[in-house]
Tab-separated table of C-alpha atoms and ligand atoms in Angstrom:
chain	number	residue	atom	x	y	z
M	1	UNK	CA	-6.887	3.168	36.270
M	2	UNK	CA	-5.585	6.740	35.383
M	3	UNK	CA	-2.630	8.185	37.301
M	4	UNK	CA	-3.064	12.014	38.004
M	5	UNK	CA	-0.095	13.343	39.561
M	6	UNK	CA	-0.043	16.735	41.231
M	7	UNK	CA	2.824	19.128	41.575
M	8	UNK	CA	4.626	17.815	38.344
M	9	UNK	CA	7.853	19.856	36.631
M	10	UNK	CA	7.242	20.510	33.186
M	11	UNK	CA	11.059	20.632	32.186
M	12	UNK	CA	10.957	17.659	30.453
M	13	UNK	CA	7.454	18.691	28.503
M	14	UNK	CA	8.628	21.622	27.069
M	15	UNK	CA	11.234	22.047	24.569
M	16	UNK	CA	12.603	25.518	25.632
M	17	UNK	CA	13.801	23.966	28.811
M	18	UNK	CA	11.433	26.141	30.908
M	19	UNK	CA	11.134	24.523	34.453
M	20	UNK	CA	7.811	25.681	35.597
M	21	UNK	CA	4.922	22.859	37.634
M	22	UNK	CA	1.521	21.988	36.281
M	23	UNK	CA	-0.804	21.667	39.007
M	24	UNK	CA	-2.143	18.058	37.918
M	25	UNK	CA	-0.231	16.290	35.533
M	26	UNK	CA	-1.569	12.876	33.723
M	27	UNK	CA	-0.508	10.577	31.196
M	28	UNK	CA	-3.031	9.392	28.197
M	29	UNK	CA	-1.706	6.107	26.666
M	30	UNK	CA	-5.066	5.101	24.951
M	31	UNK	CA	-8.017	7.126	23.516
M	32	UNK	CA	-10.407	5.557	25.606
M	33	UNK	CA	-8.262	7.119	28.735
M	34	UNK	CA	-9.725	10.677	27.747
M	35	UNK	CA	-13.224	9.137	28.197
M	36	UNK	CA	-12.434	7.305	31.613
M	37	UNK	CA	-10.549	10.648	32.709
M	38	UNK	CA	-13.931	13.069	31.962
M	39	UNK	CA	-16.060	10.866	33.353
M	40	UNK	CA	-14.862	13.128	36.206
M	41	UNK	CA	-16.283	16.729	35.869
M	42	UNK	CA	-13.717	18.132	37.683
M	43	UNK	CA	-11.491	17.657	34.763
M	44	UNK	CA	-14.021	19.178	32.531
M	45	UNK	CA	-14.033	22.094	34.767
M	46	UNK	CA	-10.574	23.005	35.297
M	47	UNK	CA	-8.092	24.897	32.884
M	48	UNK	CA	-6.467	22.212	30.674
M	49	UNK	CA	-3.306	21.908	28.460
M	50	UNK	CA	-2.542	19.207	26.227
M	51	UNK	CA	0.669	18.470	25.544
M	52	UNK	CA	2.384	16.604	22.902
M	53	UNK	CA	6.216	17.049	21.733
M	54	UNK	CA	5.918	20.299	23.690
M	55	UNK	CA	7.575	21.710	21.069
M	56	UNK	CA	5.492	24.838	20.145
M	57	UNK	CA	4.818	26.472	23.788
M	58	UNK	CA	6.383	28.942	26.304
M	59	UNK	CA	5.386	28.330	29.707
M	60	UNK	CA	5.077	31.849	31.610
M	61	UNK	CA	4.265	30.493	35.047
M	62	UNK	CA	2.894	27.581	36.656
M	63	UNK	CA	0.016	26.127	35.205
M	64	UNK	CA	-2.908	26.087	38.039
M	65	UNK	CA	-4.769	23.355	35.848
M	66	UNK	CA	-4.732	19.953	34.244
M	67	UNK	CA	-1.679	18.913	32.312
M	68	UNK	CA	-2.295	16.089	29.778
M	69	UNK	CA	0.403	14.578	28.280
M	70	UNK	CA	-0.671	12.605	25.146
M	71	UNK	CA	1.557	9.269	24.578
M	72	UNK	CA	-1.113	7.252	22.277
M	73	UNK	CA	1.441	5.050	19.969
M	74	UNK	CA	1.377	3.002	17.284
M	75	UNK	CA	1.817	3.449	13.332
M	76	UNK	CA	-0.208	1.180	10.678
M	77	UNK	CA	-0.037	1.217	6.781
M	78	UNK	CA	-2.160	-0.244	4.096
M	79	UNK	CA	-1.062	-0.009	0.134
M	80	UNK	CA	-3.444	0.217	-2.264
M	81	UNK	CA	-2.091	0.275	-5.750
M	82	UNK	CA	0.464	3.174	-6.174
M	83	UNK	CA	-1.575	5.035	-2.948
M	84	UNK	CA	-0.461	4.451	0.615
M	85	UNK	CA	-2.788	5.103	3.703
M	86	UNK	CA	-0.973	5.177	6.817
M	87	UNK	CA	-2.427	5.841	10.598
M	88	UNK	CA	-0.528	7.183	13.733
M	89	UNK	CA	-1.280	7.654	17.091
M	90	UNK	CA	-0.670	11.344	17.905
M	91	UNK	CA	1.777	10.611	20.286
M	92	UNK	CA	4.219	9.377	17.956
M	93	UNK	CA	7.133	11.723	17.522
M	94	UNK	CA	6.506	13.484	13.942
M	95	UNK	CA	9.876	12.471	12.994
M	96	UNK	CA	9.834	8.665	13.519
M	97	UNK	CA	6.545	8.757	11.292
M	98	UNK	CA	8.836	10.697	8.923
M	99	UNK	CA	11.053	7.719	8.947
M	100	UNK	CA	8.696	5.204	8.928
M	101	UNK	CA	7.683	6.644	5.804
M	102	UNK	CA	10.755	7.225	3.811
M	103	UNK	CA	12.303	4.001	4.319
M	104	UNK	CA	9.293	2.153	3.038
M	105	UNK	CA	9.166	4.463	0.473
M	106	UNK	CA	5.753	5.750	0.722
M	107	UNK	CA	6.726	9.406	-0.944
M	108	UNK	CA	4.850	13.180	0.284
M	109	UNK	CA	6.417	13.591	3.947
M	110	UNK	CA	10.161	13.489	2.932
M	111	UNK	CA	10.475	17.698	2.908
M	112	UNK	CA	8.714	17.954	6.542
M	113	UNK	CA	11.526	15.585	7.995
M	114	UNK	CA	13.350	16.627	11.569
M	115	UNK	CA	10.247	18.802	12.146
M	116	UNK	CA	9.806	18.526	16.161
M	117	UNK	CA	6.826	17.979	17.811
M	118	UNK	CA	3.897	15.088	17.850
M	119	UNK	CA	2.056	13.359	15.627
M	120	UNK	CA	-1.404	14.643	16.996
M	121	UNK	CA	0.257	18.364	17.153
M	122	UNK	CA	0.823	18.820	13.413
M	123	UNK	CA	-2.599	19.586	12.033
M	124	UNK	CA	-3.168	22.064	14.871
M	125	UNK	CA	-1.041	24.255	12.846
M	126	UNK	CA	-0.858	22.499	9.851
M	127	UNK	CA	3.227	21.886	10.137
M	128	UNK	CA	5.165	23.009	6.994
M	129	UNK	CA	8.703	23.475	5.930
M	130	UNK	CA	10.581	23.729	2.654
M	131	UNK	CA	7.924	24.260	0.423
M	132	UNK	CA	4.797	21.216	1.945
M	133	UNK	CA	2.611	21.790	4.731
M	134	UNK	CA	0.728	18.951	6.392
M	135	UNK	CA	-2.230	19.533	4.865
M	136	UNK	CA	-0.838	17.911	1.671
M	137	UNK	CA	-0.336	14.590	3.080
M	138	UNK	CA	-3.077	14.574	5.549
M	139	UNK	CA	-6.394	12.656	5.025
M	140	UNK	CA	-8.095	12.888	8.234
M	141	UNK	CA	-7.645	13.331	11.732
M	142	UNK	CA	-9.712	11.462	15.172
M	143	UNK	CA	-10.327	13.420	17.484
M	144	UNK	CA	-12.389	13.271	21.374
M	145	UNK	CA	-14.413	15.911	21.929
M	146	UNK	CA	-14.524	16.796	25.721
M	147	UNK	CA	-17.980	17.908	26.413
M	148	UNK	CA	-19.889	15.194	25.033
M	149	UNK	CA	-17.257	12.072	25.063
M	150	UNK	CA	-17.649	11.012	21.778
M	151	UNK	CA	-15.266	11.177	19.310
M	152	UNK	CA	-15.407	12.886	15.373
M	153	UNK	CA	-13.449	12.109	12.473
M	154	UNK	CA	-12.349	15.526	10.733
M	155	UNK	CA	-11.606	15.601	6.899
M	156	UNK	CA	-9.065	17.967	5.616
M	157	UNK	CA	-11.968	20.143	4.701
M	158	UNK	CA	-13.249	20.364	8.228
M	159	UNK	CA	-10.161	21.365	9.386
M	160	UNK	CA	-9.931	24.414	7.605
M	161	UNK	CA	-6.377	24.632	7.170
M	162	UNK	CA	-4.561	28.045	6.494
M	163	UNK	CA	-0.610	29.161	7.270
M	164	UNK	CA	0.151	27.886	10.168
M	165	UNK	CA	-3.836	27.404	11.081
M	166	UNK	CA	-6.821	25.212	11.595
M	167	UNK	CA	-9.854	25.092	13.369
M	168	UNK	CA	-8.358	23.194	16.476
M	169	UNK	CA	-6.701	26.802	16.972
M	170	UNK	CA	-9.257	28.796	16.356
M	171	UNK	CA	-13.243	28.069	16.483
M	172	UNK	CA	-12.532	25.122	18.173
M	173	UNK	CA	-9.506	25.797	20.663
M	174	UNK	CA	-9.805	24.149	23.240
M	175	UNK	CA	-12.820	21.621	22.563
M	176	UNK	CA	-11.141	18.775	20.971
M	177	UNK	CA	-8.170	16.089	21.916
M	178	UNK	CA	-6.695	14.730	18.646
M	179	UNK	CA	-6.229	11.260	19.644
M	180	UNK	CA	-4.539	9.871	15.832
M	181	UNK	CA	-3.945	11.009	12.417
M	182	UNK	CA	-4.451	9.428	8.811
M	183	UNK	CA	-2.003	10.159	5.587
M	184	UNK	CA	-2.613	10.303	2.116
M	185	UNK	CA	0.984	9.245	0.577
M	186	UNK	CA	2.039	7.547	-2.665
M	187	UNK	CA	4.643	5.176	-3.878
M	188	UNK	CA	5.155	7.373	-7.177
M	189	UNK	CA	7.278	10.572	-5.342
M	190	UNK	CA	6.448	13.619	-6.818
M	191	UNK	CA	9.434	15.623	-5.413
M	192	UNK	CA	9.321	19.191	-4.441
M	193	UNK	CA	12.856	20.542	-4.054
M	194	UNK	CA	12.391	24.352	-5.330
M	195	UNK	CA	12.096	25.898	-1.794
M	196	UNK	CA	15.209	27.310	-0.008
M	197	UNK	CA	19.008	24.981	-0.759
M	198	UNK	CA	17.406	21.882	-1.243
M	199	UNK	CA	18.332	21.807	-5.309
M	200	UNK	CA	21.749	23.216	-3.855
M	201	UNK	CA	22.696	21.137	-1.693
M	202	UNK	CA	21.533	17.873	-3.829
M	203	UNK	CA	24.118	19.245	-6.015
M	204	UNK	CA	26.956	19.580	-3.753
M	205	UNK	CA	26.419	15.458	-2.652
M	206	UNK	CA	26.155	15.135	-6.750
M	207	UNK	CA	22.982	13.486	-6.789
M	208	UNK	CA	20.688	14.257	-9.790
M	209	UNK	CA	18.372	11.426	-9.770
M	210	UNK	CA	17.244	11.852	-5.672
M	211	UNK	CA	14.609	9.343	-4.313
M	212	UNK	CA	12.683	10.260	-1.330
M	213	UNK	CA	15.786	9.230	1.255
M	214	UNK	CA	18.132	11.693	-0.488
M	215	UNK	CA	15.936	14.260	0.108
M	216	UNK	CA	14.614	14.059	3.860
M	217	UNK	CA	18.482	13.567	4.290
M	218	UNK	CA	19.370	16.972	2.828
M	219	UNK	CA	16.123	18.744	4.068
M	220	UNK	CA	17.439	17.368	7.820
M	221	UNK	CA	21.423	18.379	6.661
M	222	UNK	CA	19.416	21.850	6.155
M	223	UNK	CA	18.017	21.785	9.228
M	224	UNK	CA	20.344	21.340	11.769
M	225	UNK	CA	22.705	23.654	10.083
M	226	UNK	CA	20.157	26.476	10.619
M	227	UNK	CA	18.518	25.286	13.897
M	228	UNK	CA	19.544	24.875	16.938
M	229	UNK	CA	18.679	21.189	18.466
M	230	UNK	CA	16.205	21.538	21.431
M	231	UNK	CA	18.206	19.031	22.977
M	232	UNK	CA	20.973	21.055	23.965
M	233	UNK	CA	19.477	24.634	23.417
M	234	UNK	CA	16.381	24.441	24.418
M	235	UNK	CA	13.380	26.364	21.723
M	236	UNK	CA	10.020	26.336	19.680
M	237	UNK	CA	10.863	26.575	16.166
M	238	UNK	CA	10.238	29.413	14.533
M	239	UNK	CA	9.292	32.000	17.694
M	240	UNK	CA	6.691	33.985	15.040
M	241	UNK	CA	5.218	33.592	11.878
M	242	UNK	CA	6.090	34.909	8.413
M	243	UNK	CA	3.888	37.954	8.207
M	244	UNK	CA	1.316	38.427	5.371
M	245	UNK	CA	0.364	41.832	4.465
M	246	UNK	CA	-1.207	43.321	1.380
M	247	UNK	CA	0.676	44.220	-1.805
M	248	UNK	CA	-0.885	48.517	-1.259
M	249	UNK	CA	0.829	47.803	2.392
M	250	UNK	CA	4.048	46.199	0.891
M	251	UNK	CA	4.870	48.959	-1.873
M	252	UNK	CA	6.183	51.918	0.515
M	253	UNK	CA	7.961	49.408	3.009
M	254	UNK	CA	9.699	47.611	-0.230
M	255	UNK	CA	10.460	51.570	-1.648
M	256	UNK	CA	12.307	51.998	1.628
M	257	UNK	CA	13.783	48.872	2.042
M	258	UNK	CA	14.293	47.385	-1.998
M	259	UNK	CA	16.347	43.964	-0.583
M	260	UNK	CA	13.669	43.060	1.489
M	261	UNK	CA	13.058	39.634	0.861
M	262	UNK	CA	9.468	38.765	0.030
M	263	UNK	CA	7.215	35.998	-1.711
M	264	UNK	CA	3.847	36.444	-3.422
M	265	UNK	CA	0.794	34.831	-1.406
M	266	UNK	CA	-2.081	35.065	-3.631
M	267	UNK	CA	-4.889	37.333	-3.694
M	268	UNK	CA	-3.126	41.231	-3.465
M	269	UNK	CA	-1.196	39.525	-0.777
M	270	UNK	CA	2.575	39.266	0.390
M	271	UNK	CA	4.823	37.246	2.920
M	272	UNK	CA	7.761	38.643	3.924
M	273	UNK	CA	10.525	36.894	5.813
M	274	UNK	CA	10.425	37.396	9.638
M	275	UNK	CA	13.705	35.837	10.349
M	276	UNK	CA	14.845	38.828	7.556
M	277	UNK	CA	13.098	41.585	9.418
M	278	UNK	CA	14.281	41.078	12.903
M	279	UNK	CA	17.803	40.345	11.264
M	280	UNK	CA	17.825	43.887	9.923
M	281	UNK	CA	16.568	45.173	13.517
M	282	UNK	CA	20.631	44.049	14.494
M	283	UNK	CA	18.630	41.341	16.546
M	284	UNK	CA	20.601	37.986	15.083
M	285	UNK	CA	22.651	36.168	17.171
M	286	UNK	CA	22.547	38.864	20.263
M	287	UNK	CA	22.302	37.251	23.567
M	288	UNK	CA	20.268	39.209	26.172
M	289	UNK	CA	20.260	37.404	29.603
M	290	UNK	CA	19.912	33.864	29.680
M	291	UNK	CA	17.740	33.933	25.999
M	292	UNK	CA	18.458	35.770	22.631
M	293	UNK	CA	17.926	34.810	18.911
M	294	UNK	CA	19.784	31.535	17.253
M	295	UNK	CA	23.260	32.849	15.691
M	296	UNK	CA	21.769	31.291	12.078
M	297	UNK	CA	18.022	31.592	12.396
M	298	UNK	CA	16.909	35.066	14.000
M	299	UNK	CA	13.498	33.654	13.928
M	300	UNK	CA	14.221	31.289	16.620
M	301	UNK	CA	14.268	32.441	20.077
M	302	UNK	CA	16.571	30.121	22.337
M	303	UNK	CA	17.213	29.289	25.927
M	304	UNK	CA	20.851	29.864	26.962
M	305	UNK	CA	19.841	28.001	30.275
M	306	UNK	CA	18.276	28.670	32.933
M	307	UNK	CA	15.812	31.453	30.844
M	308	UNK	CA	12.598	31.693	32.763
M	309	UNK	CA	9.514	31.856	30.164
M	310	UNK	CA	8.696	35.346	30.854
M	311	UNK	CA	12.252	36.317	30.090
M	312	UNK	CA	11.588	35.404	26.423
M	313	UNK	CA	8.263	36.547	26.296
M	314	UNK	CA	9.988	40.173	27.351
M	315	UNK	CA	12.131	39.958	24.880
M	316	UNK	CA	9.848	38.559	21.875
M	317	UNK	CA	8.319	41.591	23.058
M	318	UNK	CA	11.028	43.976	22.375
M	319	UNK	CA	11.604	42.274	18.946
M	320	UNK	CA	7.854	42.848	18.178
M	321	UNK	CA	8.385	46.575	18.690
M	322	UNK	CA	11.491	47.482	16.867
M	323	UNK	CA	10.389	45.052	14.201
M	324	UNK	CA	7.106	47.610	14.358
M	325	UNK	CA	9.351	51.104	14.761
M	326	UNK	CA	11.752	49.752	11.191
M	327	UNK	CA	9.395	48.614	8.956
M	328	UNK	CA	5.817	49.219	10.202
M	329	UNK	CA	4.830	45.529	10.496
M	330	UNK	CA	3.578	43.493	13.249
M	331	UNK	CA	5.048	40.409	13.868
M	332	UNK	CA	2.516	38.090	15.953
M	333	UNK	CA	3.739	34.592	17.868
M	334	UNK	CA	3.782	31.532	16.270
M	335	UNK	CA	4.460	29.491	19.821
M	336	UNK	CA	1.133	29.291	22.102
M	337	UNK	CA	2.091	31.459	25.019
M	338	UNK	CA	0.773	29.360	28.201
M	339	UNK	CA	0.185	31.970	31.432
I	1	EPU	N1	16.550	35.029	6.738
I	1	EPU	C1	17.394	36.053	7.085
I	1	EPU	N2	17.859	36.105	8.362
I	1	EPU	C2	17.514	35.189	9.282
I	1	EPU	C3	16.645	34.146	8.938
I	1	EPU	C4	16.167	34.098	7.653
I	1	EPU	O1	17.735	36.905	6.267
I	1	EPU	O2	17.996	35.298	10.413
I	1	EPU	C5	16.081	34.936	5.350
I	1	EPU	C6	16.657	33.694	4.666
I	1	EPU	O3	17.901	33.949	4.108
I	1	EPU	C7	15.614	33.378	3.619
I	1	EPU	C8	14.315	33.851	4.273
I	1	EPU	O4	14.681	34.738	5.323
I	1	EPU	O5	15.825	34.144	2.469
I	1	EPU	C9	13.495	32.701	4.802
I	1	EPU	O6	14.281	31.962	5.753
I	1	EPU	P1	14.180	30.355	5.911
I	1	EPU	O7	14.293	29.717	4.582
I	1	EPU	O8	15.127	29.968	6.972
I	1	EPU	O9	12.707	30.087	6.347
I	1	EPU	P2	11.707	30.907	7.308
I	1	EPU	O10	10.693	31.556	6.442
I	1	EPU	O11	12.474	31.777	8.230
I	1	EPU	C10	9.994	28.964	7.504
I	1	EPU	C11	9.269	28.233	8.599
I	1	EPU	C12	10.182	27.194	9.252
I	1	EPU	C13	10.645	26.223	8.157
I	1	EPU	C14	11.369	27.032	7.094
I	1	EPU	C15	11.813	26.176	5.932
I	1	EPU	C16	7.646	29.794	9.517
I	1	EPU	C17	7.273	30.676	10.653
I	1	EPU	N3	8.810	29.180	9.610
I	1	EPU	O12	11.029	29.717	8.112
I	1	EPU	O13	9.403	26.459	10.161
I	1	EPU	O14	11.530	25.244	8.696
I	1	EPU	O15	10.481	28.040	6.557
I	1	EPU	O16	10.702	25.811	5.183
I	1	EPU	O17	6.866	29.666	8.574
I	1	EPU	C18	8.758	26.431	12.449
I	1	EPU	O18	7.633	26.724	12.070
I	1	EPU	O19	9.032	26.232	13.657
I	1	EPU	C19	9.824	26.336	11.472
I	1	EPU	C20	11.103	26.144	11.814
């Protein structure tokens, strides 16, 4: 029988540390628990959030509606050959799927380790860091979908993956509850270590043969030098996204500003380096109130403690506009704003 609570503190939900209540509050340990819970139509009714790591939100205000906190577990493999097919249940924390992977050696996940967050949470916005989104391990995802009950496998086609995108953001926000997630990975690695100090700091250690472990190591070294751990400073990640604009849009701002650091992204297009932009705006490192930008990574916005949401919403706001006044470019959220 389903527990709903009422009157629950999301402090523990959310990784900026934002202690705000969700109205109803309950706890989904097996897919068939979304069916038994909209049997109800209340629940169909009523605003809903679905939570997983809670590591991509800022919570404004208290949430009037239906909290639903998705802790489906498990983790199963099958080897095939050279290819490995491995299922989790999207409450698994993305990490310990990370390591589940690497130490078995079953190679493609290695660069996306220490990413926070869920399981069922990374092909909502297709998760990517040094140089591999999700979309290149991911096979398929299972998902409920809450007006009819039934549930729909999606292939990577049908979830229309883009930068930080996929249908479960867009056309279908709202409609689905990805319940678990299947991975296309191999036992042959085919390394990618050209993005960012990966190659550098393989060098430093002195390796120059690295297997899959050496890697995820130095991609997580990378890491926490540059981020600040949510468990003692509490944030989302990257606060925006990289912003892509055309290369007829790019050539006065680059004329102006000839170090700005950019990257070409197909098609006329260009994506230029948020963190770089509200660097230049004097942003990095300040401390305004109880929230400010992390001292190595001004695309992180952090809780100092005690930071209400709609303190760093103010402030992302402020970092939007002279980010707008310098360069003439509009940085837009990466984190889903909740309020
Ligand atoms: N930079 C600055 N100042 C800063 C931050 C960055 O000049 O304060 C420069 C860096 O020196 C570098 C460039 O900007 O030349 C890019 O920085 P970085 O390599 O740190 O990566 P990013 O583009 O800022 C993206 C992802 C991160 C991911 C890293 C590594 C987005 C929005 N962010 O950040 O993802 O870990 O690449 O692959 O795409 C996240 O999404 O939450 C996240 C952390």
């Amino acid at each position: 029988m389903l527990q709903i609570q009422q009157n629950v503190s999301l402090i523990n939900f959310n990784t900026f540390g934002v202690d705000v209540n969700a109205r109803y509050f309950v706890e989904i340990n097996h897919p068939e628990d979304l069916a038994e819970l909209f049997m109800d139509p209340q629940w169909q009714q009523i605003e809903r959030l679905v939570i997983g790591g809670g590591s991509n939100m800022l919570l404004i205000k208290d949430f009037e509606g239906l909290a639903i906190h998705m802790n489906i577990r498990g983790i199963e493999h099958r080897i095939n050959h050279q290819e490995v097919f491995v299922e989790a249940g999207a409450g698994e924390v993305w990490n310990d799927l990370v390591n589940y992977c690497v130490q078995r050696g079953f190679a493609g996940m290695e660069n996306l380790s220490l990413i926070p967050g869920s399981v069922g949470a990374s092909p909502i916005q297709n998760i990517g860091a040094y140089g591999v989104e999700l979309k290149d391990v991911f096979s398929s995802c299972k998902a409920f979908e809450i007006a009819t009950g039934n549930f729909r496998t999606f292939s990577k086609v049908d979830c229309g993956f883009g930068y930080r995108e996929s249908v479960f953001k867009s056309e279908l926000a709202g409609q689905y509850i990805i319940v678990s997630v299947k991975f296309d990975l191999s036992l042959t690695p085919n390394l990618n270590l050209k993005y960012g100090a990966i190659e550098q700091e393989l060098e430093v250690r002195g390796i120059t043969n690295p297997t899959i472990k050496d890697v995820s190591r130095v991609v997580s070294h990378i890491r926490v030098a540059k981020l600040p751990d949510p468990s003692t400073i509490g944030n989302a990640g990257s606060f925006f996204k990289n912003p892509v604009i055309t290369t007829a849009q790019f050539a006065p701002i680059q004329q102006q500003h000839p170090d700005i650091i950019n990257y070409p992204a197909g098609d006329g297009l260009v994506k230029l380096a948020a963190g770089w932009l509200i660097e230049q705006c004097g942003w990095k490192g300040k401390v305004v109130g109880n929230t400010g930008t992390w001292k190595n990574q001004a695309l992180v916005l952090v809780n100092h403690g005690g930071a209400t949401g709609q303190e760093v919403y103010n402030f992302s706001s402020q970092i939007i506009d002279s980010v707008y006044t310098k360069f003439g470019v509009n940085l837009q959220r990466e984190v889903n704003i909740i309020g």
